[in-house]
CSV table of C-alpha atoms and ligand atoms in Angstrom, one decimal:
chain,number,residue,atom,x,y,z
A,970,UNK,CA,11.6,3.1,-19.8
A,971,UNK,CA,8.5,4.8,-19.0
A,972,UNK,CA,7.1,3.9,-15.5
A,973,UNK,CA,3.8,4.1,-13.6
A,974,UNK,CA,3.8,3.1,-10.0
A,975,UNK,CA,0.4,2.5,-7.9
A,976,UNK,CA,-0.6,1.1,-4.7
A,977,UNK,CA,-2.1,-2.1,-4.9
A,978,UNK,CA,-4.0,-2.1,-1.8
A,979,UNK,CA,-5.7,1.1,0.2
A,980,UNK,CA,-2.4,3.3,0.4
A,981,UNK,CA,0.6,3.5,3.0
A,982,UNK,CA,2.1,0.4,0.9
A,983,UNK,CA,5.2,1.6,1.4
A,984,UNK,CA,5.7,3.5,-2.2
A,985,UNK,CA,7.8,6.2,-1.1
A,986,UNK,CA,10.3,3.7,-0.5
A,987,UNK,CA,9.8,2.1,-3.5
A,988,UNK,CA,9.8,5.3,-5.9
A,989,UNK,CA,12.9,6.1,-4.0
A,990,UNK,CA,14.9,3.2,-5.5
A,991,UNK,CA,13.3,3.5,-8.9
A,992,UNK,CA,13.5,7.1,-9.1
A,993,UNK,CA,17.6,6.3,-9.7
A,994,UNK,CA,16.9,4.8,-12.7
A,995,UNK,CA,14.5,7.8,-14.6
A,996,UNK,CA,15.2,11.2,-15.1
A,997,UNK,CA,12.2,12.2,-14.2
A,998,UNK,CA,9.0,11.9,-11.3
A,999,UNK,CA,6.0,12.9,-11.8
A,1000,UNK,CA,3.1,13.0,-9.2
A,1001,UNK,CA,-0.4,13.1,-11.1
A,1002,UNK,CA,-2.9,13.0,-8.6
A,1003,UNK,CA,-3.9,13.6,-5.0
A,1004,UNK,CA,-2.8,16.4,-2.8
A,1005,UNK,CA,-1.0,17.0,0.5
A,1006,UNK,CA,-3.5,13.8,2.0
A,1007,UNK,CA,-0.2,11.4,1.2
A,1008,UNK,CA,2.7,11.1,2.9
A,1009,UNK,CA,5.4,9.2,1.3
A,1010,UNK,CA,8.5,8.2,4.1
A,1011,UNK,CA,12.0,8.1,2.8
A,1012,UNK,CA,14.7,7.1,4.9
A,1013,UNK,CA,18.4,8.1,3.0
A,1014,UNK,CA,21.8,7.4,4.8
A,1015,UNK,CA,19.7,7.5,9.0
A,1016,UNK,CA,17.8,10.5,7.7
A,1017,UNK,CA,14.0,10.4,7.6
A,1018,UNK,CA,11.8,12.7,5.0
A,1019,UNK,CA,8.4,12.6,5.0
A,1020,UNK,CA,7.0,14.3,1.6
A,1021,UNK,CA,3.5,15.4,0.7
A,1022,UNK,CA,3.4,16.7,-2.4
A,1023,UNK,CA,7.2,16.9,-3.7
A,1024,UNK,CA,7.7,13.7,-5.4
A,1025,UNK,CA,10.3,11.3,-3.7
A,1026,UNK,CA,13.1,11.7,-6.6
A,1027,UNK,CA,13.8,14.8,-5.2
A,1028,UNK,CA,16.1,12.9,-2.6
A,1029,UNK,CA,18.3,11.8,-5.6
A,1030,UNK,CA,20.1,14.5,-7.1
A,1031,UNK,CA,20.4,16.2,-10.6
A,1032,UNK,CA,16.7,14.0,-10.8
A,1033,UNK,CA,14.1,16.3,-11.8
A,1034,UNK,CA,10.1,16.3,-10.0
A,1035,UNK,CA,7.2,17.6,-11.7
A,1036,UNK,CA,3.7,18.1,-9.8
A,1037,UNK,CA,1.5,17.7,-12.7
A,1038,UNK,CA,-1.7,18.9,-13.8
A,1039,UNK,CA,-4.1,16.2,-11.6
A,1040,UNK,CA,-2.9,17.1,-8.5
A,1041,UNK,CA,-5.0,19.1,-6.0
A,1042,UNK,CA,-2.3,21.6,-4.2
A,1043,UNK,CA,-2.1,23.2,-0.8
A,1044,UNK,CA,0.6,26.4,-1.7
A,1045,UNK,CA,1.5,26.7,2.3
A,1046,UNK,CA,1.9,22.9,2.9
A,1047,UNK,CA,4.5,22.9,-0.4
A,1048,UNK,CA,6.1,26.3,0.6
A,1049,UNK,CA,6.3,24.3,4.1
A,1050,UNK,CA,7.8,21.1,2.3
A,1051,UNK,CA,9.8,23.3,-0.2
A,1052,UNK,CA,11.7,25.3,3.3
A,1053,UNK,CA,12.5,21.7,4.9
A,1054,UNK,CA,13.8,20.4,1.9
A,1055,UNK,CA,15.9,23.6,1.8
A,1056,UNK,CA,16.8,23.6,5.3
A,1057,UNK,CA,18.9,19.8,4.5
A,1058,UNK,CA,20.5,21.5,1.7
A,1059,UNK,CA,18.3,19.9,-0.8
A,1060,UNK,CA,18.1,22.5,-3.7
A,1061,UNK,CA,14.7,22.6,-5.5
A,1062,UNK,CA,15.1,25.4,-7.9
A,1063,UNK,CA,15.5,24.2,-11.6
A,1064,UNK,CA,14.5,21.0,-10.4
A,1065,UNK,CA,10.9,20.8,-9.3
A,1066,UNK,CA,8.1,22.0,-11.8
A,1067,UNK,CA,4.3,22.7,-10.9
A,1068,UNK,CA,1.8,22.7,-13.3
A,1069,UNK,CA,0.0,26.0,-14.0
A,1070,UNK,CA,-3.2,23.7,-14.4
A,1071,UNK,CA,-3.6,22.0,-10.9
A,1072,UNK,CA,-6.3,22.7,-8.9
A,1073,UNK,CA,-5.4,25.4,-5.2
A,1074,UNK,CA,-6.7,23.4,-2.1
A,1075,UNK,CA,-7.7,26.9,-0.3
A,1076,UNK,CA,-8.8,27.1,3.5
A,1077,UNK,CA,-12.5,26.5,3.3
A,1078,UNK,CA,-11.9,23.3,1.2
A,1079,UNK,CA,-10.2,22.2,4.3
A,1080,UNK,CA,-13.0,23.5,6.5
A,1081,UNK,CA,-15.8,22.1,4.3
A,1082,UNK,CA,-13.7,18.8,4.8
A,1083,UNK,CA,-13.7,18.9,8.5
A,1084,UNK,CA,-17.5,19.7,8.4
A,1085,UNK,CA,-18.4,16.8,6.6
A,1086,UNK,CA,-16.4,15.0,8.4
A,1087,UNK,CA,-18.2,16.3,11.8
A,1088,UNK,CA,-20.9,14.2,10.5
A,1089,UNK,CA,-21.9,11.0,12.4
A,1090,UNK,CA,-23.3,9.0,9.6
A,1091,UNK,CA,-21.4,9.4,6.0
A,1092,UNK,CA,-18.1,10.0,7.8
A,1093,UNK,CA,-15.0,8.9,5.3
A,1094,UNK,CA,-12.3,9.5,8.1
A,1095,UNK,CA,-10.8,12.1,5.1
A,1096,UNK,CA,-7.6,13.3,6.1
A,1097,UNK,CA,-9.2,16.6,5.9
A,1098,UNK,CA,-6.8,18.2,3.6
A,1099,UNK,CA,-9.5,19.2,1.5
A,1100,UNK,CA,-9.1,17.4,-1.0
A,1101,UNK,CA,-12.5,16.1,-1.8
A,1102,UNK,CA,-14.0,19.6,-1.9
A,1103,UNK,CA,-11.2,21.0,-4.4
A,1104,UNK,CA,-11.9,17.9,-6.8
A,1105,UNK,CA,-15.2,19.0,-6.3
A,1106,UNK,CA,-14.7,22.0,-6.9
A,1107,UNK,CA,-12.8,21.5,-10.2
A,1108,UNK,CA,-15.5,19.3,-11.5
A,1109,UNK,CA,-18.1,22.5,-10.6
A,1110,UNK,CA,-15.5,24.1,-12.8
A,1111,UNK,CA,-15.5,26.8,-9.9
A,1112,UNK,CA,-11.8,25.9,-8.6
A,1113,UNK,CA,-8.9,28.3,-8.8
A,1114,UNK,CA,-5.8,27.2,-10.5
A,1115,UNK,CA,-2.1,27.7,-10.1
A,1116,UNK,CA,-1.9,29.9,-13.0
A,1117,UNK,CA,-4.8,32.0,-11.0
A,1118,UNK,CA,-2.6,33.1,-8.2
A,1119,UNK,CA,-0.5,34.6,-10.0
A,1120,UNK,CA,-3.4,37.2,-11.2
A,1121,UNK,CA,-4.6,38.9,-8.3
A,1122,UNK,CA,-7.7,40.5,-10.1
A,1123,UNK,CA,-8.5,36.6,-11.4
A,1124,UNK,CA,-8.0,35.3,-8.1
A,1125,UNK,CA,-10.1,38.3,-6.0
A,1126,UNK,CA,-13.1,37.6,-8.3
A,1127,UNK,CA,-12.6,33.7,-8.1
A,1128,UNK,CA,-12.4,33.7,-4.4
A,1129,UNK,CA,-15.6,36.5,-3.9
A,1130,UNK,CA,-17.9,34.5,-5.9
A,1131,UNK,CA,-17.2,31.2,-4.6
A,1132,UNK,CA,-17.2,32.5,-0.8
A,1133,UNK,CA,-20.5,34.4,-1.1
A,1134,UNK,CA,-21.7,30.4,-0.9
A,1135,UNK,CA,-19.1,28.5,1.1
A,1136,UNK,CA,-20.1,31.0,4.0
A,1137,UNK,CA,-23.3,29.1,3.7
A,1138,UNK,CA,-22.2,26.0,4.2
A,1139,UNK,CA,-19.1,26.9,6.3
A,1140,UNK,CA,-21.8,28.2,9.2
A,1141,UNK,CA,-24.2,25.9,8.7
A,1142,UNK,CA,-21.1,23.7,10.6
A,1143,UNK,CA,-20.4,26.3,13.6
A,1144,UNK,CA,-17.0,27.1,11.4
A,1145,UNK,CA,-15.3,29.9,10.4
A,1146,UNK,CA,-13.0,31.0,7.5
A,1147,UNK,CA,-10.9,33.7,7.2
A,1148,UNK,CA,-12.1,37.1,5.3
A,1149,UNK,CA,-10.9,37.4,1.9
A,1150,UNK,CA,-8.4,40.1,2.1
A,1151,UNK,CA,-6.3,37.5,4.2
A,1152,UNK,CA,-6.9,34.7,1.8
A,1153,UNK,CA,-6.2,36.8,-1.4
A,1154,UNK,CA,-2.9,38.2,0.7
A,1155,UNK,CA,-2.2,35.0,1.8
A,1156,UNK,CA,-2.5,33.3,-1.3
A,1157,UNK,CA,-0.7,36.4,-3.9
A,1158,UNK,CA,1.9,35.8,-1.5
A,1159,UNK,CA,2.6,32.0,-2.0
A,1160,UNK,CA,1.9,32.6,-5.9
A,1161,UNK,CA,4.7,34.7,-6.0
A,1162,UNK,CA,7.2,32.1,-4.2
A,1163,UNK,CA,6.0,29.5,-6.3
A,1164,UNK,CA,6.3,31.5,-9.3
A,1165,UNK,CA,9.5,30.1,-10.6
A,1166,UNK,CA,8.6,26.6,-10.2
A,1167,UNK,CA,5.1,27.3,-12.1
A,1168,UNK,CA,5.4,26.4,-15.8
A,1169,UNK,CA,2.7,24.2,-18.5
A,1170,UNK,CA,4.3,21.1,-17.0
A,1171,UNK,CA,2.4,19.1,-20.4
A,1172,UNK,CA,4.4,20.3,-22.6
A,1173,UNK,CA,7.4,20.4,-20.8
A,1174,UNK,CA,6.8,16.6,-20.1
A,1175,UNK,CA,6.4,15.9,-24.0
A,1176,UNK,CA,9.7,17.9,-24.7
A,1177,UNK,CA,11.5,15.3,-21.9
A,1178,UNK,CA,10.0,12.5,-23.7
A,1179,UNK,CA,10.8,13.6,-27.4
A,1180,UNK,CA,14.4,13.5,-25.8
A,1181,UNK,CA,14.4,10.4,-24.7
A,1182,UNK,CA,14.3,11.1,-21.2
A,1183,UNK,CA,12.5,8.5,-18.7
A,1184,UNK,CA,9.8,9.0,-16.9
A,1185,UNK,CA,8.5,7.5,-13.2
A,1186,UNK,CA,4.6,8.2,-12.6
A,1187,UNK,CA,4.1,8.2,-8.6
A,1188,UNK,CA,1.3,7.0,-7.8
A,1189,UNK,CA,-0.7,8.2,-4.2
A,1190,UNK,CA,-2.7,6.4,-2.1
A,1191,UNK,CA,-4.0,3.0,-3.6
A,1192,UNK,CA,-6.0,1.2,-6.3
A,1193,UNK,CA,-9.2,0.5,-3.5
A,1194,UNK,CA,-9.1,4.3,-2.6
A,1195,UNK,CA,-10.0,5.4,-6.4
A,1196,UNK,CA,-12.9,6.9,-7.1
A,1197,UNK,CA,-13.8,4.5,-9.5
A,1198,UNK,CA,-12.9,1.5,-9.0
A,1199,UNK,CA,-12.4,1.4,-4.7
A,1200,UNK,CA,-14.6,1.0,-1.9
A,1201,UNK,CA,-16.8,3.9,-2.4
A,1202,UNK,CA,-17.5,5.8,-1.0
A,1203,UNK,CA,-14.8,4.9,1.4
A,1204,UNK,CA,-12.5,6.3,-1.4
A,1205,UNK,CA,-10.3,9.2,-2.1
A,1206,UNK,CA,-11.4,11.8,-4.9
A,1207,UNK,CA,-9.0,11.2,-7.5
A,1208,UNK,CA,-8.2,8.2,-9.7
A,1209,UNK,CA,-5.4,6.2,-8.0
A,1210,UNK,CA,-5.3,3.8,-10.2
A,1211,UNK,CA,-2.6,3.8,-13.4
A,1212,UNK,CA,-5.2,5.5,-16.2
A,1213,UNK,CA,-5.4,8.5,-13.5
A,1214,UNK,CA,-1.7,9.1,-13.5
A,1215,UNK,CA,-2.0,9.3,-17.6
A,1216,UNK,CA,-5.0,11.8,-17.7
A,1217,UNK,CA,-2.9,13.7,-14.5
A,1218,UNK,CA,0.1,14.0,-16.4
A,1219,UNK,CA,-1.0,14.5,-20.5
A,1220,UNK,CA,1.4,11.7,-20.8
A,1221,UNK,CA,-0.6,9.0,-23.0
A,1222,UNK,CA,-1.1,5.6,-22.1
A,1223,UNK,CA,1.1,4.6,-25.4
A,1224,UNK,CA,4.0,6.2,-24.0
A,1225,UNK,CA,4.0,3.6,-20.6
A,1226,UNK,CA,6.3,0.4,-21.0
A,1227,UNK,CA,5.7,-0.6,-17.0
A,1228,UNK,CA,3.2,-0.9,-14.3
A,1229,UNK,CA,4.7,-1.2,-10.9
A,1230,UNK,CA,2.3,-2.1,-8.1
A,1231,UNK,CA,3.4,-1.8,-4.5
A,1232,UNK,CA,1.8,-4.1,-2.1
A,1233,UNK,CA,2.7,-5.3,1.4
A,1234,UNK,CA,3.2,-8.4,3.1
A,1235,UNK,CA,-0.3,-7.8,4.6
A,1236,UNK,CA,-3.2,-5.3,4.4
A,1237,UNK,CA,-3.5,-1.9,6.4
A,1238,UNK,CA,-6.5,0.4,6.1
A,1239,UNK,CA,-6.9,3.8,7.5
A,1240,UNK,CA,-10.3,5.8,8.0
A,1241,UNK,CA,-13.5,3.8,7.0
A,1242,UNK,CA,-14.7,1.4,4.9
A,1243,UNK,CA,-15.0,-2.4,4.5
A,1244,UNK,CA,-11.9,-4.4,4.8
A,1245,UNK,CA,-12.4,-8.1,4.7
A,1246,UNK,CA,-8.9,-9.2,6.3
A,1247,UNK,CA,-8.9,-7.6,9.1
A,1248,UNK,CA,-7.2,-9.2,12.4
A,1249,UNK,CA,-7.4,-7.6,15.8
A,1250,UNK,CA,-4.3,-9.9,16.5
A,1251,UNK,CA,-2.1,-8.5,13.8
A,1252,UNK,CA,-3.1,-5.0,14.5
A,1253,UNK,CA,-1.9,-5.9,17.6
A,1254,UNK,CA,1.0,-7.4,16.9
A,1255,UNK,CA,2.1,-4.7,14.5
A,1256,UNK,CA,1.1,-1.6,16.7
A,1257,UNK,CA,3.0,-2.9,19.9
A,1258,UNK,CA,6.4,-2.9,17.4
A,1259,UNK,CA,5.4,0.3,16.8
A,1260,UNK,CA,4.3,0.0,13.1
A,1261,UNK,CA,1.3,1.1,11.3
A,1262,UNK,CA,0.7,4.6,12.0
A,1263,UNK,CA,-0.3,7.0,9.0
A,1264,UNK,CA,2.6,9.7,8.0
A,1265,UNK,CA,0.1,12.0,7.7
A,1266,UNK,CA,-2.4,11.7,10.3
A,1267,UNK,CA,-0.4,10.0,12.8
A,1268,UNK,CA,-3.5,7.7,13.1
A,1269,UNK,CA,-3.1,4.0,13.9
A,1270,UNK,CA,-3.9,1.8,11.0
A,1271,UNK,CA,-6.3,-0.9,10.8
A,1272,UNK,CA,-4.2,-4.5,9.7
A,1273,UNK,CA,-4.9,-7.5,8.3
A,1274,UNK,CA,-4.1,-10.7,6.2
A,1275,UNK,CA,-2.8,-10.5,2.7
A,1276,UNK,CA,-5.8,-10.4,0.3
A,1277,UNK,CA,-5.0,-11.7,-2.8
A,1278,UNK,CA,-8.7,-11.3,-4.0
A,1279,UNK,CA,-8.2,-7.3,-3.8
A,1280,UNK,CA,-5.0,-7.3,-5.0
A,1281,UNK,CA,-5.8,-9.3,-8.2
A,1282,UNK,CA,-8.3,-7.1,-9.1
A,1283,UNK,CA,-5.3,-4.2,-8.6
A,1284,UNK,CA,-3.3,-6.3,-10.9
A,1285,UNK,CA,-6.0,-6.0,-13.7
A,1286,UNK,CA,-7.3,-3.0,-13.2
A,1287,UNK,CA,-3.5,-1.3,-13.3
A,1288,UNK,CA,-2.1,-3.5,-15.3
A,1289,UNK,CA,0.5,-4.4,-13.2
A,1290,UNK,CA,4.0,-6.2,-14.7
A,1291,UNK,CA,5.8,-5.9,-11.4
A,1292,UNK,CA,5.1,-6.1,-7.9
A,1293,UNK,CA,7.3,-4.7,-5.0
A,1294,UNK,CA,6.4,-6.5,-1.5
A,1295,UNK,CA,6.8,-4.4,1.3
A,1296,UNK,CA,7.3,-4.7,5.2
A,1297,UNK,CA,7.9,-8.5,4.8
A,1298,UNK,CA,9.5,-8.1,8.2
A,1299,UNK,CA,6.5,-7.2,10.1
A,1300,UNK,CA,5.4,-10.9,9.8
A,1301,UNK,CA,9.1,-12.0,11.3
A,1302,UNK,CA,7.8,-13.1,14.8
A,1303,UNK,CA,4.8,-15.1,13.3
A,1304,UNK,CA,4.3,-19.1,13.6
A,1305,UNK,CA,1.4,-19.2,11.0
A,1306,UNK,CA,0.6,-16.4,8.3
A,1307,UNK,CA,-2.8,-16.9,6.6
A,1308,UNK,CA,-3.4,-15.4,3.4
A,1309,UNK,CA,-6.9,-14.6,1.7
A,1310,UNK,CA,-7.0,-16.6,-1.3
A,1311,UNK,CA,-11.0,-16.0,-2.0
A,1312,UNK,CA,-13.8,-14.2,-0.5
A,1313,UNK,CA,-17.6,-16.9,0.6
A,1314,UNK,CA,-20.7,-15.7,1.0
A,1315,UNK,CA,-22.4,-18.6,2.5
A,1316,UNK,CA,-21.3,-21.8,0.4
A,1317,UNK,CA,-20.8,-19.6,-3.3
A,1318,UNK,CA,-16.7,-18.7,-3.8
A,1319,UNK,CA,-16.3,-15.1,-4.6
A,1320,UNK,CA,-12.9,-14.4,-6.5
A,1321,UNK,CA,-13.7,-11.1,-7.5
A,1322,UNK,CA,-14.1,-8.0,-5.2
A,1323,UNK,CA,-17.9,-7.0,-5.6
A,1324,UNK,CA,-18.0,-3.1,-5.7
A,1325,UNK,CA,-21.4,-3.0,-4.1
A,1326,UNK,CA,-19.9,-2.7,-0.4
A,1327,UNK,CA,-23.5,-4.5,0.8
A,1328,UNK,CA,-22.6,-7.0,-0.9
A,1329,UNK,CA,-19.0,-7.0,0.2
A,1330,UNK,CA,-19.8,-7.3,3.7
A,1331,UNK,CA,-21.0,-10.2,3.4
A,1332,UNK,CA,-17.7,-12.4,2.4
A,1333,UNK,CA,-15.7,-14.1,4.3
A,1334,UNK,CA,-12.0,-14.2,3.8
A,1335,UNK,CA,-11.2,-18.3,2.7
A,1336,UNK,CA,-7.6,-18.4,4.1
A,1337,UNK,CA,-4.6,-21.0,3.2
A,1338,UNK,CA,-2.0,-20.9,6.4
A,1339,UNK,CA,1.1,-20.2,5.5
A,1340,UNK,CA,4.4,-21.2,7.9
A,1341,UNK,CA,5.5,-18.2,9.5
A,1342,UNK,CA,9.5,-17.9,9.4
A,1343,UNK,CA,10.1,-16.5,12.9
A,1344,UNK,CA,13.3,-15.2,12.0
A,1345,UNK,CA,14.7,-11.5,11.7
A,1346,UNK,CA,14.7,-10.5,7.7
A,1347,UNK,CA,15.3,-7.1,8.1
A,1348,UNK,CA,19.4,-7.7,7.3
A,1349,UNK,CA,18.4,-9.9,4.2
A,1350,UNK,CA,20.1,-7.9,1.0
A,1351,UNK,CA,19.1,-10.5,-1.6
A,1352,UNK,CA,16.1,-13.2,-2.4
A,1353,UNK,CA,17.9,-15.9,-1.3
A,1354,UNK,CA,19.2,-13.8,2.1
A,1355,UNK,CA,15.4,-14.9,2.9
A,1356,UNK,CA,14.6,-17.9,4.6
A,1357,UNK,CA,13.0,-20.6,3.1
A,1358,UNK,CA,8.9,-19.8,4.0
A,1359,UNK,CA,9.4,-16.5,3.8
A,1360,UNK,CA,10.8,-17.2,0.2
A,1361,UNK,CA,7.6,-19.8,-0.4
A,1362,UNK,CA,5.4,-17.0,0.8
A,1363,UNK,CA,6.9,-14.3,-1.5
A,1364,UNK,CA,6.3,-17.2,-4.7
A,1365,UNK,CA,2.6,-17.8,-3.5
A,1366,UNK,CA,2.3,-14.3,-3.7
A,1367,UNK,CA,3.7,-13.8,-7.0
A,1368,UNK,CA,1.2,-16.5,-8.0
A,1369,UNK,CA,-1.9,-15.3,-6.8
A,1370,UNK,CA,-1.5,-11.6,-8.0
A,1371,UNK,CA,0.1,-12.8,-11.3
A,1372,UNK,CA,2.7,-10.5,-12.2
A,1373,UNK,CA,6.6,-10.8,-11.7
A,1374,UNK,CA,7.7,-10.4,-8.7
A,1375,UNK,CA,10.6,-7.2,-9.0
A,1376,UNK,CA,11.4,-5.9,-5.4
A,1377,UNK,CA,10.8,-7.0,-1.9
A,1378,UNK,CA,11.6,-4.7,0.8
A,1379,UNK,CA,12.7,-5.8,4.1
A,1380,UNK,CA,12.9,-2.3,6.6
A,1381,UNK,CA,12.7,1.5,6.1
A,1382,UNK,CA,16.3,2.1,4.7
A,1383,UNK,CA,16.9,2.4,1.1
A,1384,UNK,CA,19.7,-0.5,1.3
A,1385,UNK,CA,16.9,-2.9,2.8
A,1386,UNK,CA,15.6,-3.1,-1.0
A,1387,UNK,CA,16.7,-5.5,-3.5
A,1388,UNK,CA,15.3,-6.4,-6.5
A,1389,UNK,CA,14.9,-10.2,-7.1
A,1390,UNK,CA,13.4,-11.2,-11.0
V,2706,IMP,P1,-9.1,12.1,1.6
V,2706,IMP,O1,-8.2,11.7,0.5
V,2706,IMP,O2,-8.4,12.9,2.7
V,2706,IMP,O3,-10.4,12.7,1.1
V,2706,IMP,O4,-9.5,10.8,2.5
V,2706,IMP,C1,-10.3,9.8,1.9
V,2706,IMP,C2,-9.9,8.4,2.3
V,2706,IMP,O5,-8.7,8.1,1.7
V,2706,IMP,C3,-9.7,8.2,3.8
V,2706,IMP,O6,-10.1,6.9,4.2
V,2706,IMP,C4,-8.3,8.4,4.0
V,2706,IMP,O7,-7.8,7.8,5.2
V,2706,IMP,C5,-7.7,7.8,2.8
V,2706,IMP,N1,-6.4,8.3,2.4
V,2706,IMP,C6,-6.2,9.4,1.7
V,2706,IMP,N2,-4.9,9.6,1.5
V,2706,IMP,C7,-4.3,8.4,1.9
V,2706,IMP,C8,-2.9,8.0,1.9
V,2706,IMP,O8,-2.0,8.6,1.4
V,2706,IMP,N3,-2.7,6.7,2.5
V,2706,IMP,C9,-3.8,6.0,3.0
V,2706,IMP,N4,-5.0,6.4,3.0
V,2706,IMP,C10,-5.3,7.6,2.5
């Protein structure tokens, strides 16, 4: 079985988890899209990884990754992620492909990030990864490629024309960037080390499937942070959403049999943008156990109610045939969960997110109050190792999203997952 797997919400839902326990059952994992502005947590046998870019399967072994053509790739952060791997004795060579087609995030797309991001008004709160400026930069059709860094007279000419202008820009925000002998040495360099993990990773994925092998699509960040169809332009610069893992992989839409969509219990939201749910007392709650701060950025989340009117629309828009609920045990110590089951704007019912955010900031979360559970899940190992409202909550869930409900996940360790229908 073929296999995408999105966020159903605005990221950090927990997927690195969740690929981790699917990734057993595929041969191969694939991330499509995004860059180094994820960070996907993995906790194996007390052990705690926190990937980027490497796709979680490479924590299984004999499982083979691929970072495909959509993704946007920082060489130093994957040489970075490549050494720690190496450093637990996790062996990457022969088993973790990069396309010769993804797009180099270089320094100044990091600076030109920060820049905008100096900005009072039109901040995003980016990770600053630069990210947005390599997308950009691709869809100028000025970015540099994998396959560029391994020709240094390609890559010297890329990098002269395209600084000539990003100097510009770059002072205009009191920044600096380095010179481009350091960039081009800096950059051969990591070519080279990459070199034998380089390949047309298309192709190669086409062969896999022509033998039968399976395939799990990882999908970053979440369906309200696509370009498309999120909050923009609270949004990331790639499609998150299931079509973006197809066009960042060549693998066709034909070829899927499965939509996973990861959701938690609740809603978090870093950086800015509208979030209707939100609940200073859950953000409380959550932050003084210590939960709810990014992987990446270390910054502290914003949380809220379940939002079943968002997280419809992630059904549809994905696709989604199976959900996996995460962090049901950050509700444990609650007497009363509520759960968005519409959006008002004055006395009209709004059950579909509106994209214009104007619009959006105007509805009010209609909640049904759940019973809370007050009692410790985290040692469940089956559905019916739940108690009986947390059970009743999961169901109402199901219901509201509409799609099967496959995997709830009850802590951080890969045995406090268990798949249920
Ligand atoms: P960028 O992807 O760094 O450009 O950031 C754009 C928006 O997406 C910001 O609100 C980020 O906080 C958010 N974002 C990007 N990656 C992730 C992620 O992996 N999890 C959650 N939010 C993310």
């Amino acid at each position: 079985m073929n296999s995408i797997l999105v966020g159903a919400q605005w990221g950090d839902e927990g997927k690195g988890k969740i690929i981790d326990v699917l990734a057993r059952d595929h041969d191969i994992i694939v991330r499509s899209q995004g860059g180094n502005n994820a960070g996907h947590t993995v906790e194996v046998g007390g052990q705690k990884f926190v990937l980027h870019l490497v796709p979680s399967g490479i924590l299984w072994k004999g499982k083979i990754c691929v970072i495909s053509n959509g993704v946007v790739l920082d060489p130093i952060s994957l040489l970075e992620e490549i050494e720690q791997l190496h450093q637990r004795k996790i062996v990457t060579r022969g088993r973790l492909f990069i396309s010769e087609s993804a797009h180099v995030v270089l320094p100044y797309h990091r600076v030109l990030d920060a820049g905008r991001e100096q900005a009072k008004k039109g901040r995003i709160g980016t990770t600053k990864r630069g990210i947005g400026p390599t997308y950009a930069d691709k869809a100028y059709r000025i970015g540099v490629r994998v396959s560029d860094l391994l020709q240094p007279e390609i890559l010297k000419e890329k990098l002269r024309s395209r600084l000539a202008e990003v100097r510009l820009v770059v002072a205009r925000y009191g920044l600096t960037i380095p010179t481009l002998p350091s960039m081009l040495k800096d950059y051969l360099e990591a070519g080279e080390k990459l070199r034998p993990y380089i390949t047309n990773t298309t192709v190669m994925l086409h062969r896999a499937i022509d033998e039968k092998k399976t395939i799990l699509l990882e999908g970053a960040q979440g369906t309200f942070l696509d370009i498309d169809h999120g909050t923009y332009p609270y949004v990331t610069a790639s499609n998150t959403t299931s079509g973006g893992a197809c066009t960042g992989s060549g693998i066709p839409p034909t070829m899927i049999d499965s939509v996973v969509g990861v959701m938690k219990a609740y809603t978090t939201r870093v950086g800015e943008g509208p979030m209707p749910t939100y609940s200073d007392f859950l953000s409380d709650t959550l932050h003084g156990m210590k939960r709810e701060f990014g992987a990446t950025t270390g910054r502290a989340r914003r949380c809220g109610w379940f939002d079943a009117v968002i997280t419809r629309f992630a059904q549809r828009v994905n696709g989604i045939d199976r959900l996996a609920v995460t962090n049901l045990d950050g509700l444990d110590t609650l007497e009363e969960i509520p759960v968005c089951v519409s959006y008002r704007i004055g006395k009209k019912e709004i059950i579909d997110p509106p994209s214009d955010l104007a619009l959006l900031a105007k509805c009010q979360p209609a909640y049904r109050v759940f019973r809370g559970w007050e009692t410790d899940t985290s040692g469940a190992r089956s559905f019916k190792d739940l108690p009986k409202p947390a059970r009743d909550y999961l169901q109402a869930l199901k219901k509201l999203v509409g799609a099967r409900l496959n995997i709830i996940s009850v802590g951080a360790g890969r045995e406090q997952t268990f798949f249920y229908e």
